[in-house]
XYZ file of C-alpha atoms in Angstrom:
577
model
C 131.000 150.816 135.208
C 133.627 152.741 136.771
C 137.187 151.026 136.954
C 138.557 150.521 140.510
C 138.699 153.335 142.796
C 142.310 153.865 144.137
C 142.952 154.307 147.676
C 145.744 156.266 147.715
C 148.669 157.149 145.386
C 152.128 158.553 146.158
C 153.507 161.866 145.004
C 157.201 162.490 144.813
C 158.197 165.697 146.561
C 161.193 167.144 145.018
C 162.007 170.577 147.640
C 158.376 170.618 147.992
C 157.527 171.259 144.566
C 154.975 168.227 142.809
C 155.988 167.694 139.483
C 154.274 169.157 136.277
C 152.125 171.314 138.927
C 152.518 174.791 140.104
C 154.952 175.237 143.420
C 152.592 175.633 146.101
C 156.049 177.287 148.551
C 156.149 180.589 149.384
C 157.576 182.858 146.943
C 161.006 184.673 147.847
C 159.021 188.291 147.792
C 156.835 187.198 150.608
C 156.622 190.080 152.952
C 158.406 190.403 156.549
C 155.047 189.831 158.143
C 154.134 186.711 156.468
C 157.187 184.989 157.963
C 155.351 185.222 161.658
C 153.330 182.201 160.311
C 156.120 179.901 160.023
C 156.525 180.186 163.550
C 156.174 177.350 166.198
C 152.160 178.498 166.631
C 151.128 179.744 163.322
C 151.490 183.457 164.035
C 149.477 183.382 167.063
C 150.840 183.578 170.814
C 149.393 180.358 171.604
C 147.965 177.131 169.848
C 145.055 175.400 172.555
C 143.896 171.810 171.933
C 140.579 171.509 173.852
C 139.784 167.712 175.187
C 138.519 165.565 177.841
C 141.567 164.327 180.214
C 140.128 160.696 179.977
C 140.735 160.847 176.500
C 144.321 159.892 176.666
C 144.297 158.661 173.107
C 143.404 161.621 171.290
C 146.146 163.298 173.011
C 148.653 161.426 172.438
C 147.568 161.545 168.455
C 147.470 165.453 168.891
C 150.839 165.571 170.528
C 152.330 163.382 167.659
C 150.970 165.253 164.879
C 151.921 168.438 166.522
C 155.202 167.244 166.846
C 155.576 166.056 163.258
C 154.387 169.749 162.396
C 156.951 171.194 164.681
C 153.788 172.984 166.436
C 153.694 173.793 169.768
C 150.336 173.270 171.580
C 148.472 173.104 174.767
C 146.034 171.596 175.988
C 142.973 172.725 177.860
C 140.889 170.449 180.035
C 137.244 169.770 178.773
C 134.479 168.409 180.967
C 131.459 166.599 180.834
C 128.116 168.420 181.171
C 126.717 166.037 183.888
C 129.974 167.094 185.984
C 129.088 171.127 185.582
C 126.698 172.630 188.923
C 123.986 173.288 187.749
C 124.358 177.081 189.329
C 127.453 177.278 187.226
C 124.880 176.945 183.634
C 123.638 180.670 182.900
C 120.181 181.247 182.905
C 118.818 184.732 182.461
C 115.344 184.091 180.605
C 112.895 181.907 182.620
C 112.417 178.668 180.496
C 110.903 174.950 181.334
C 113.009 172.426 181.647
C 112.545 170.438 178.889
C 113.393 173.892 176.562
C 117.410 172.984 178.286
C 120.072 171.778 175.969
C 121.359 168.252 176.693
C 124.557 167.562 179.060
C 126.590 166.953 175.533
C 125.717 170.207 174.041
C 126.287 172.110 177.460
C 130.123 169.925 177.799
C 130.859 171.241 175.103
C 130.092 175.214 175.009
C 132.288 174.551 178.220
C 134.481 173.171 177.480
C 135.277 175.754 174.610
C 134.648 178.646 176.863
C 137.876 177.121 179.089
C 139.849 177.618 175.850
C 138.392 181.533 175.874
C 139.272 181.705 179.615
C 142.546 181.237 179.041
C 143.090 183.878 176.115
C 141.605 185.931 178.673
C 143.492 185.394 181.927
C 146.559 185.103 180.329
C 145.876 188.043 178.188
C 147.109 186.941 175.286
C 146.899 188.594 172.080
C 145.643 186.069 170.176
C 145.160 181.778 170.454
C 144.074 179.235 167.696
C 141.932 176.659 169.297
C 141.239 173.342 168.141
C 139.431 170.148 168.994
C 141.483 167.043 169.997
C 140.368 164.891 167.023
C 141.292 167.571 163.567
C 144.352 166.533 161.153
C 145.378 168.780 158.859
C 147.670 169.194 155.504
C 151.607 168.645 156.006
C 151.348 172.145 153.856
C 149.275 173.645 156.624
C 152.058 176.568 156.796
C 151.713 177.635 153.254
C 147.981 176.801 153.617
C 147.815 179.785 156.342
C 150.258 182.114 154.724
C 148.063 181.943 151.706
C 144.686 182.090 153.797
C 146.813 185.748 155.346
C 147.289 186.806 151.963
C 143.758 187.221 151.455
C 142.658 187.996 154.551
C 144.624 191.036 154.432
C 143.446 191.883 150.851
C 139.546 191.894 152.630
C 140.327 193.575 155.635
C 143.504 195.806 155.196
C 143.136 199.651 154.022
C 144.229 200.260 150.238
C 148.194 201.442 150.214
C 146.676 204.099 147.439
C 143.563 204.886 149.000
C 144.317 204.375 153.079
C 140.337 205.420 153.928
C 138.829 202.466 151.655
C 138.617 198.606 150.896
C 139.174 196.434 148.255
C 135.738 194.727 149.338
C 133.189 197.954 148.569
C 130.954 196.078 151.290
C 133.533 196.507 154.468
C 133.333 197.330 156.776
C 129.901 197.607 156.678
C 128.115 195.961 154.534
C 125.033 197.538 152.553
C 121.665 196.332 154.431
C 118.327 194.677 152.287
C 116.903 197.799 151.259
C 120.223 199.693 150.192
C 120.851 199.983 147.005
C 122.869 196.754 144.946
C 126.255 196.508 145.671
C 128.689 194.630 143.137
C 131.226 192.916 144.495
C 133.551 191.090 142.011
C 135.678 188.015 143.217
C 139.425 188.954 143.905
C 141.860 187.101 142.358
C 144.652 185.931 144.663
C 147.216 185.792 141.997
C 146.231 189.514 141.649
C 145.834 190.638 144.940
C 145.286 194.427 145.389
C 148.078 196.464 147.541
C 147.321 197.177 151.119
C 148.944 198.815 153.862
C 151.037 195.686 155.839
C 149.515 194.451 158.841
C 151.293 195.748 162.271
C 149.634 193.380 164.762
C 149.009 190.006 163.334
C 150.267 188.437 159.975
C 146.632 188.315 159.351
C 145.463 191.312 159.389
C 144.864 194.193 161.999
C 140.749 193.968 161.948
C 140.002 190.396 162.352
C 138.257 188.923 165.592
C 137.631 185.294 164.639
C 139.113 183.335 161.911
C 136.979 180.285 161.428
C 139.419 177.696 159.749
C 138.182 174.454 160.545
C 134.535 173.525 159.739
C 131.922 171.554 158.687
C 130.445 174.201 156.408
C 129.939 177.718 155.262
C 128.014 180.022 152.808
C 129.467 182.296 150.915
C 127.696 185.787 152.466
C 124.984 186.974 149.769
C 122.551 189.991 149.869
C 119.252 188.305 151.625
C 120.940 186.401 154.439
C 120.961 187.214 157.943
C 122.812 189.863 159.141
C 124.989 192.708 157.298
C 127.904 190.156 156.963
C 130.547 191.601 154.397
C 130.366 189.896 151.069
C 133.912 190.200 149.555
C 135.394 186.737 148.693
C 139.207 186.085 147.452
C 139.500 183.008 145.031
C 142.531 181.068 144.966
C 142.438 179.272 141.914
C 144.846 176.069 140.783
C 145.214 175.439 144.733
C 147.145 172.216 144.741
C 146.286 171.145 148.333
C 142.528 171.288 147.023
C 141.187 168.033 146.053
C 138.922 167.281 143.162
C 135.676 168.686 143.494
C 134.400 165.144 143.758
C 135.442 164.293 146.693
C 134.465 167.618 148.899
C 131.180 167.917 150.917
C 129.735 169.962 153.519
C 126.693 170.346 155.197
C 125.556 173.831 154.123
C 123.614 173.831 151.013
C 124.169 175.140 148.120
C 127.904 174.108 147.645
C 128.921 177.009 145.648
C 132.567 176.780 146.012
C 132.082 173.122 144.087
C 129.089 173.596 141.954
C 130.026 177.043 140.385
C 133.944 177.545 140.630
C 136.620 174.817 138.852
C 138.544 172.152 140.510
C 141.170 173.064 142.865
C 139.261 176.063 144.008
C 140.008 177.797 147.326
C 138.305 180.604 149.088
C 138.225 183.332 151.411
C 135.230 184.979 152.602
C 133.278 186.373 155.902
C 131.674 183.737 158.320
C 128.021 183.143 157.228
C 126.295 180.037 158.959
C 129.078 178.286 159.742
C 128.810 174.683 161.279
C 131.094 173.118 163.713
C 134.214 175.102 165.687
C 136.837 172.317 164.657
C 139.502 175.360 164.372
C 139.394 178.759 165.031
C 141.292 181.867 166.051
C 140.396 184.649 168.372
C 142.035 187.708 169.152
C 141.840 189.051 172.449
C 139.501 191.470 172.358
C 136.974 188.674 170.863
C 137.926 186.689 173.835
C 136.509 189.139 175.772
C 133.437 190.030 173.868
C 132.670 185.710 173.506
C 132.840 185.655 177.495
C 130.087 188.384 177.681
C 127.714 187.468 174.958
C 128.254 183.572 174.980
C 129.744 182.552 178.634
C 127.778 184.678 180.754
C 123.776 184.367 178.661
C 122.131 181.645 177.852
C 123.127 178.457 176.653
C 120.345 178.267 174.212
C 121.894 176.315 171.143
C 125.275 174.351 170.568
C 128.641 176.256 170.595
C 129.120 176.272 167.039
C 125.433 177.569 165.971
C 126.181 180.442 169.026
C 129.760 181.137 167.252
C 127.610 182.022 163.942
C 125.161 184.356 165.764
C 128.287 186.085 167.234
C 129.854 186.976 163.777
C 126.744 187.880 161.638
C 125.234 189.840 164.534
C 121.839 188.569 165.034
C 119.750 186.946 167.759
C 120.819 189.712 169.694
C 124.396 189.616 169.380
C 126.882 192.161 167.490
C 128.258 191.529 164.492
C 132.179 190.832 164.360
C 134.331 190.254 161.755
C 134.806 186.806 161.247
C 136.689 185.286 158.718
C 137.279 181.650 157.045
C 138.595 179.468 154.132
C 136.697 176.684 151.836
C 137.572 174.041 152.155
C 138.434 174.275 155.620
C 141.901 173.752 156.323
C 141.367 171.382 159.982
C 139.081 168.263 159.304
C 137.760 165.370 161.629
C 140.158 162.650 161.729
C 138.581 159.126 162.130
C 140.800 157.265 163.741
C 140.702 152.644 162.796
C 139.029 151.096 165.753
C 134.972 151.377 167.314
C 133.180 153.830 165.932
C 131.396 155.115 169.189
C 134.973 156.138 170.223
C 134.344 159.157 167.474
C 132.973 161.312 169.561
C 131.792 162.232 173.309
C 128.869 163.781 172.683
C 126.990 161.903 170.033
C 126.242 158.140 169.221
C 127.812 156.828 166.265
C 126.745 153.498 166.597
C 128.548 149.872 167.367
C 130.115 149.902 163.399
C 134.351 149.112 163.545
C 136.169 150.877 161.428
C 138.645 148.796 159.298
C 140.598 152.189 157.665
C 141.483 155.314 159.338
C 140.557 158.579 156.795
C 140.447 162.467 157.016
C 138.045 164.247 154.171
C 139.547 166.960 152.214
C 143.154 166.808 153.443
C 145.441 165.765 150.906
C 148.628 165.103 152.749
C 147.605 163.948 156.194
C 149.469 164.227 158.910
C 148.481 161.538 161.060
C 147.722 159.394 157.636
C 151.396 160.134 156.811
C 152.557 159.328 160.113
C 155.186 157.130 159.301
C 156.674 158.825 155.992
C 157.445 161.737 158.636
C 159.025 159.643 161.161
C 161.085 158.317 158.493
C 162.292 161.310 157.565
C 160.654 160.796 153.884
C 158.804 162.967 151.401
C 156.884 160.829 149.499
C 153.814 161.706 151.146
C 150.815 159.652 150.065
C 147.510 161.759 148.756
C 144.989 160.629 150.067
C 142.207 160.077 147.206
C 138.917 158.700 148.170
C 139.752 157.039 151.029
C 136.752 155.817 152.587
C 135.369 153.787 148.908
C 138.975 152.676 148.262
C 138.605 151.169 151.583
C 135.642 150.047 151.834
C 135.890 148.478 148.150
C 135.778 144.640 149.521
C 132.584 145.038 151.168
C 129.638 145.275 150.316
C 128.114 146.369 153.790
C 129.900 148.918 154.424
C 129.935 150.534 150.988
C 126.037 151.277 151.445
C 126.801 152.639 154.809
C 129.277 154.977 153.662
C 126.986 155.429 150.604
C 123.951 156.279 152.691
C 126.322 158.640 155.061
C 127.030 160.686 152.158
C 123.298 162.403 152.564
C 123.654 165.218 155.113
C 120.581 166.708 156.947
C 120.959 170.289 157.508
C 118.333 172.103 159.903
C 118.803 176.442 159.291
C 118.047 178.098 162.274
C 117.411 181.414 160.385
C 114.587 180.093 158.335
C 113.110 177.307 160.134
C 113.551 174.519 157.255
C 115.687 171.689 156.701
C 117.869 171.221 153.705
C 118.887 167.429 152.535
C 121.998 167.021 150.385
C 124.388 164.319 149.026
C 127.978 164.635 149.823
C 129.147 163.340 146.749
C 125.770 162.809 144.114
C 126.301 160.723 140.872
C 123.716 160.042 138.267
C 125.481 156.263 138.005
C 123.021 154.750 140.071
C 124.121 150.983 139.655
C 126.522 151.505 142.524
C 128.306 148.063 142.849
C 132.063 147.653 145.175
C 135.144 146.600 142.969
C 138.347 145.069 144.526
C 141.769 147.255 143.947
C 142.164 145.579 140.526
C 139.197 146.892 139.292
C 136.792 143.416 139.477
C 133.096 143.721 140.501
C 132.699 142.266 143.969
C 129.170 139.957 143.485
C 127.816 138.983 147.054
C 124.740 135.869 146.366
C 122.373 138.426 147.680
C 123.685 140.841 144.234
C 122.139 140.470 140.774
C 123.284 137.413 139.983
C 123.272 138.034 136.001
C 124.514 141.732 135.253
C 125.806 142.938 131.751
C 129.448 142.509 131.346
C 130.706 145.882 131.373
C 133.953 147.037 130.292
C 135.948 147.883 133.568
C 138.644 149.911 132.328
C 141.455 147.676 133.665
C 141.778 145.335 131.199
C 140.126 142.632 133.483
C 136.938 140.218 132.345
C 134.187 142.739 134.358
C 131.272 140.056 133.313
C 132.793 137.578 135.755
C 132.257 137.462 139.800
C 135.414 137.946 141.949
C 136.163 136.221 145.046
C 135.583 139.269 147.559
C 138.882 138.264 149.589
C 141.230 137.683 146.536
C 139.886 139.989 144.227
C 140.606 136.926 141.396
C 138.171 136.534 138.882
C 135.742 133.379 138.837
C 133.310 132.305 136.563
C 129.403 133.625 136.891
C 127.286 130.415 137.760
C 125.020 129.893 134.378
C 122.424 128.106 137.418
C 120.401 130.761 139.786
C 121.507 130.692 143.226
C 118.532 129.549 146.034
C 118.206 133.349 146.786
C 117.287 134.004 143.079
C 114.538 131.206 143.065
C 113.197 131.874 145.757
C 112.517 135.765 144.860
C 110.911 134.605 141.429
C 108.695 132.093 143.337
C 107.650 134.515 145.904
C 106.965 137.252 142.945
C 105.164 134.988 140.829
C 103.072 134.021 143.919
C 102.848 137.694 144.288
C 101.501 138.762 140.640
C 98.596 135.730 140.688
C 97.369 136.909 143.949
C 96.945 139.946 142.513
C 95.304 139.107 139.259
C 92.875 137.249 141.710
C 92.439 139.872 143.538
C 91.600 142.553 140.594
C 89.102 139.684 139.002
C 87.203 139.688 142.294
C 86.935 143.258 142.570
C 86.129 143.652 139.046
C 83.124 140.988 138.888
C 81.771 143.065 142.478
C 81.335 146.309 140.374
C 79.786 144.370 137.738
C 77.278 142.616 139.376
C 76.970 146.318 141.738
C 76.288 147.665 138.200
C 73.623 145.653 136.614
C 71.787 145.959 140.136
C 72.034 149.294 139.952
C 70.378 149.757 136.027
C 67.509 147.300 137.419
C 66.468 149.488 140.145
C 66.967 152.412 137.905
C 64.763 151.221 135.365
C 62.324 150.042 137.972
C 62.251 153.660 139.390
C 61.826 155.452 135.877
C 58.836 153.584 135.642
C 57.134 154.985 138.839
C 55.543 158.071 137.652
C 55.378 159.256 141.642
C 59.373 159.724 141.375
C 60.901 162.282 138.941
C 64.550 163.231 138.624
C 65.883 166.499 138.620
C 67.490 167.707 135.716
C 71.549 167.646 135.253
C 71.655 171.629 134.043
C 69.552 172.003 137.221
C 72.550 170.851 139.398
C 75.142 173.478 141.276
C 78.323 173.655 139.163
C 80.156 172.316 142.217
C 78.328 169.055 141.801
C 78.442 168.421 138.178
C 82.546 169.559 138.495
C 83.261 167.374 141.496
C 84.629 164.582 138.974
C 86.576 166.982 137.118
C 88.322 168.284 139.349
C 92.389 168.281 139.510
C 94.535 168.670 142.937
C 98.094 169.231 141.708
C 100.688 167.763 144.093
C 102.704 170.701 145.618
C 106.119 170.776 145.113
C 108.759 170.924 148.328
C 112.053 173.390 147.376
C 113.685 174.030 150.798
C 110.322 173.655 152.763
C 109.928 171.845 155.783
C 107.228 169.109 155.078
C 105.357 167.448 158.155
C 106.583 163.368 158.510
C 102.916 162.911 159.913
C 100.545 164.063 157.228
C 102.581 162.992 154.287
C 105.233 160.398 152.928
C 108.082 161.915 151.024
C 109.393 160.501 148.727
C 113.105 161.297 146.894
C 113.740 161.978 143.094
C 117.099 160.855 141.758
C 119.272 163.874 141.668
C 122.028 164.974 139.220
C 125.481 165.949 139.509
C 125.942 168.252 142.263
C 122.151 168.683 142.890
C 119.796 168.605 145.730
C 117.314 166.441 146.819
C 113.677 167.251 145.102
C 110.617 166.242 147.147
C 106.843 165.731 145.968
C 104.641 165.046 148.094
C 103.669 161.302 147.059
């Protein structure tokens, strides 16, 4: 069994250098244009938060962590779809009602097209706009200066070669029937030379940079739309986490199951999921107004943001870029868990722990180190198990949440994955020392297992304490009870095979006694078994193989599906059962 899972430790920042690991600052030959990110709004003109006025308390959290980050924001007024007229919704295709996205959906693709209304009014030259409830990475300024590195290195013109690319597939990429293109991975510790940007620190030909996310695919020959497929890997990334503890909801996960830990990387948009963070220069501004503000509002913001930049379902294609992991993330604030959102239910749950996935040094979780004026920040390291580790109820739940469903628009199929899959699947909660927390309604007799903390793992723990006690050598009421009941269980069942077997007995002899009664009536004859069509004499022989589901929808009213156990960093199998 695994020893205790660690909710956070601290790492001591000497001048922002982690000991016995590569410094993640910004080398001294960083080019003039890369200083623009260091800026009070990350190299853009202006920094939007977009949020409903009522929600006073993710504002204030935004203005705090903003502060902290010595970023300046502003924010933009969201609204709720049942408070938009109805004229105000476009509608240029004649559709029934119920084919109308829901008030929620329809807040918010308004609520984001405020945020492009005001890049456009104000004619800015280009905004970052993000949603009320992201955190992001104390580092987020290196973070971006890297992400412009190689963001220029996909979309800047060679410095030897001003009429070509380092990516062979921009800017247009090769379609399906053109002939194979190679594109090999650039590394970002050798990034090729360009001409320097003269616009925007990243990059002159960019019109959305998609940096905050629930998900993306790398682009590949095969998926929709021409979308360029050069990708820039920044290996030994120390504001990566493990590989362990990163998830998305786009399947496969190549960034984790193909590339080693501490892996970040820089690519086109393709199928992205969820508009946490992104940029848009002004001409984009003015091209999302006309293809997304004014048609339409046939699917949620983010899945019409994806159209946008691959170019299909009658859209152009635009040249979109983003980072993996994403470098904004949902912050889940302590408190109830319906106040997580505005436009879904996330039940009555109360959440003990706040957490962010996939940002090592929070912000907001490093709140008070800031204030301080520390820099020990603390890394946050599997947050939600360390804690979570006392109970037993919510480790399942977070256990169970770690399966994403994933619906593709493009193909029509659904695509199940697990955040975080383990082939360990005796999944029991430990305290912070490491001891096995036993509830009565547990296994009341496990194998002592060494725990790796020097602590007797064959005992029980008091779930508050976390101090060992003594297993009971007696079965607790719950145990006896579930041997009665199953003993109960396997006699009726023994009675019931006996019955059923003495019915096709007696069936049996009753059926040789009227067969020997009709062999001897000479009016009767039986036809021959060679006699019989092949179908009949084959009908016993035959074999239906069960059909195997890879990536297929399969319909929840003809069949029960039923889950194999996966392995590391694999998808869920189905067989029809």
């Amino acid at each position: 069994m695994a020893s205790s899972v660690m909710l956070f430790f601290k790492a001591q920042v000497l001048s922002g250098v982690v000991p016995g690991v590569t410094s993640f600052l910004p080398p001294s030959s960083s080019p003039g244009w890369a200083e623009d990110i260091n800026n009070a709004t990350l190299g853009f003109q202006k920094v939007f938060v977009v949020g409903l006025p009522s929600r006073t308390d993710r504002r204030d959290g935004m203005l705090l962590q903003a502060s902290l980050s010595d970023v300046d924001i502003e924010f933009v007024d969201g609204i709720l779809g049942k408070d938009i007229n109805e004229k105000a919704i476009p509608q240029t295709k004649k559709k029934d009602e119920n084919q109308r996205m829901g008030l929620p959906v329809i807040g918010s693709w308004r609520a984001h097209m405020n945020a492009i209304h005001e890049v456009v009014r104000r004619n800015l030259s280009s905004a970052l706009i993000l949603e009320d409830d992201v955190d992001w990475d104390v580092r987020i300024r290196e973070q971006l200066r890297d992400f412009a590195f190689s963001t220029n290195a996909l979309t800047q013109p060679l410095r030897a070669t001003p009429s070509s690319y380092s990516d062979p597939t921009f800017p247009t990429a090769p379609s399906d029937d053109s002939p194979a293109v190679s594109v090999a991975d650039i590394s970002f510790h050798h990034l090729p030379a360009i001409l320097p940007p003269r616009f925007s620190p990243y990059g002159d030909n960019w019109d959305v940079l998609w940096i905050g996310h629930c998900g993306m695919h790398f682009p590949a020959a095969g998926r929709p739309g021409a979308v360029p497929r050069g990708r820039v890997i920044h290996s030994d990334d120390v504001t990566v986490p493990e590989r362990r503890y990163l998830w998305t909801l786009n399947d496969p996960f190549t960034l984790k199951d193909q590339y080693p830990e501490h892996t970040r990387a820089a690519h086109h948009v393709q199928e992205g999921v969820c508009t946490l963070g992104y940029a848009v220069t002004q001409k984009a501004a003015r091209q999302i107004l006309h293809e997304i503000a004014l048609r339409d509002v046939s699917d949620a913001f983010d899945i019409t943001m994806r159209f946008f930049c691959e170019g299909v379902r009658g859209h152009r294609r635009h040249t979109c870029l983003t980072v993996q992991p994403a470098l904004f993330h949902h912050h889940r604030p302590a408190g109830p868990a319906k106040a997580l959102s505005d436009i879904g239910d996330h039940g009555d749950e109360f959440r003990e722990t706040a957490s962010t996935d996939m940002v090592r040094w929070s912000v907001r979780m490093n709140a008070d180190v800031l204030l301080e004026g520390r820099r020990d920040f603390w890394d946050v390291i599997d947050l939600i198990q360390g804690a979570n580790a006392n109970g037993m109820v919510q480790l399942g739940r977070q256990f169970l949440s770690a399966a994403y469903l994933m619906a593709s628009y493009d193909t029509g199929k659904f695509q199940m994955r697990m955040a975080n899959p383990t082939n360990d699947q005796n999944l029991v909660a430990v305290t912070e020392k490491g001891f096995e927390v036993t509830d009565n309604f547990c296994a009341a007799d496990k194998t002592p297992t060494d725990s790796g903390t020097g602590g007797n793992a064959g005992n029980q723990t008091d779930p508050k304490t976390g101090t060992p006690v003594a297993r009971s050598k007696s079965g607790t009421p719950g145990v006896i009870s579930g041997v009665v009941i199953a003993v109960l269980a396997i006699v009726s069942l023994i009675g019931i095979a006996t019955w059923f077997f003495l019915k096709r007995r007696k069936a049996a002899v009753a059926g040789r006694k009227a067969a020997v009664a009709g062999s001897q009536d000479p009016s009767r004859t039986s036809p021959h078994y060679d006699a019989l069509p092949s179908q009949t004499k084959d009908v016993h022989m035959q074999v239906y193989p069960k059909p195997e589901l890879q990536g297929s929808s399969p319909d929840p009213s003809s069949h029960q599906i039923s889950p194999q156990a996966p392995g590391p960093h694999s998808n869920y199998r189905y067989e029809l059962a």
